[in-house]
Amino acid sequence: MENPESSRVGTRLALVLIVPLLALAGGCGDNPAPGPAADSAPRSAPIPASATPAGPADQAWAHFQAVYSNPPQPPASWAEGPPDEDALRTFQLERGAAAVKVADVARDFYQAHPDDPRAVPARWHEMQLLDAAVKLGHTNALPRLLTLEKERLEDPSLTEDERFGVRMAGEQRAAELLFPQGEEVARRALEEAALRLAREFPGRSEPYQVLLNLAGGAAPERARELVTPLLNPELPEEVREGAQALLTKLDRVGKPLDLKFTAIDGREIDLSKMTGKVVLIDFWATWCGPCIAELPSLKETYEKLHPRGFEILGISFDQEKEALERLVAREKLRWPQYFDGAEGTESLGERFGIESIPTLWLVDKKGVLRHLDARNDLEAKVLALLAEE
């Protein structure tokens, strides 16, 4: 039976644990980089094109291509504004059910045509589709998926990239399914999984990148615990550079934040002149799905706490100012917005080392940066800062 609570897991955990290199869209990269080598392994490979269907195998493959290429589409009304949580959960379950059906078609293909060269990618696609279904709430597909993964890992012909892809997907999914027990439980599980993968695949940097991403969303003390070991000179250079960049960002916490800009509506913003206010700095973009999904919550918190001294400053990473202006007008966003893509202006995203969005910082009433990841329990964090003298 489907688990309604777990249907939220993919979206919620992706929003909390911004891990772009994993095979779940949970956040939006500012400058998206290619995924790990495992992402180019057969489990995610493009579906081979069929010539004009001739025999039964060609016809069966054409059928698979057709159903694979036509997943349920979100309602057109969502283009006018983000859905509420119930509507999103219902749509996730719908897409999960569709993924199971397409996985069945892939299985039917390789069982009926085991010697066809397309049987190999069909097996990988079956596993990938079931993984997506489980993340979307169809946990009844999990036993079948675990059996497929076990069989795949026992295959001696598997390449390292393929083996890593299977292991990474399994570890990520296991952590996500713990989310109903609490975000911290899921986060710690993913930390432990990354360390296991680092030991199991010592030549790869991806597990350390997972730790870096997790550290970026952790409390400062925990972030330092995770990041400091990644300065080890024996680790890949990109890992050490990422660790140093995050430590530099952590050094901002507990210090006054210097932020001045001209908003798209002409307002002159100077954070140093907003003492007495608790200020949320929202790094986002109109093209970022998770950013848009959070707008209803942000608007609700703003309307509720603005009279008590809560402010929001938006830093948009959009490339087209018009897109930002349209969405601000449509959503009736009342807080100032900075267009970070304007030529000849300072990139605040680069200055502050923002690597993925949405990223939410919280500044207290004295202008001191207090939180680098305010997305979780935002209202509680704001209320705590408002209560301070």
PDB file of C-alpha atoms in Angstrom, residues 146-159 162-164 166-167:
ATOM      1  CA  LEU A 146      15.801  -4.176  -3.422  1.00  0.00           C
ATOM      2  CA  THR A 147      15.807  -7.561  -5.143  1.00  0.00           C
ATOM      3  CA  LEU A 148      16.848  -5.973  -8.440  1.00  0.00           C
ATOM      4  CA  GLU A 149      19.625  -3.977  -6.772  1.00  0.00           C
ATOM      5  CA  LYS A 150      20.950  -7.069  -4.997  1.00  0.00           C
ATOM      6  CA  GLU A 151      21.019  -9.001  -8.262  1.00  0.00           C
ATOM      7  CA  ARG A 152      22.736  -6.128 -10.034  1.00  0.00           C
ATOM      8  CA  LEU A 153      25.437  -5.761  -7.375  1.00  0.00           C
ATOM      9  CA  GLU A 154      26.166  -9.487  -7.593  1.00  0.00           C
ATOM     10  CA  ASP A 155      26.838  -9.177 -11.332  1.00  0.00           C
ATOM     11  CA  PRO A 156      30.639  -9.502 -11.800  1.00  0.00           C
ATOM     12  CA  SER A 157      30.488  -7.626 -15.105  1.00  0.00           C
ATOM     13  CA  LEU A 158      29.317  -4.421 -13.421  1.00  0.00           C
ATOM     14  CA  THR A 159      31.647  -1.453 -13.903  1.00  0.00           C
ATOM     15  CA  GLU A 162      27.519   1.268 -12.392  1.00  0.00           C
ATOM     16  CA  ARG A 163      28.197  -0.268  -8.988  1.00  0.00           C
ATOM     17  CA  PHE A 164      28.624   3.157  -7.429  1.00  0.00           C
ATOM     18  CA  VAL A 166      23.426   1.452  -7.557  1.00  0.00           C
ATOM     19  CA  ARG A 167      24.960   1.865  -4.115  1.00  0.00           C
TER      20      ARG A 167
END
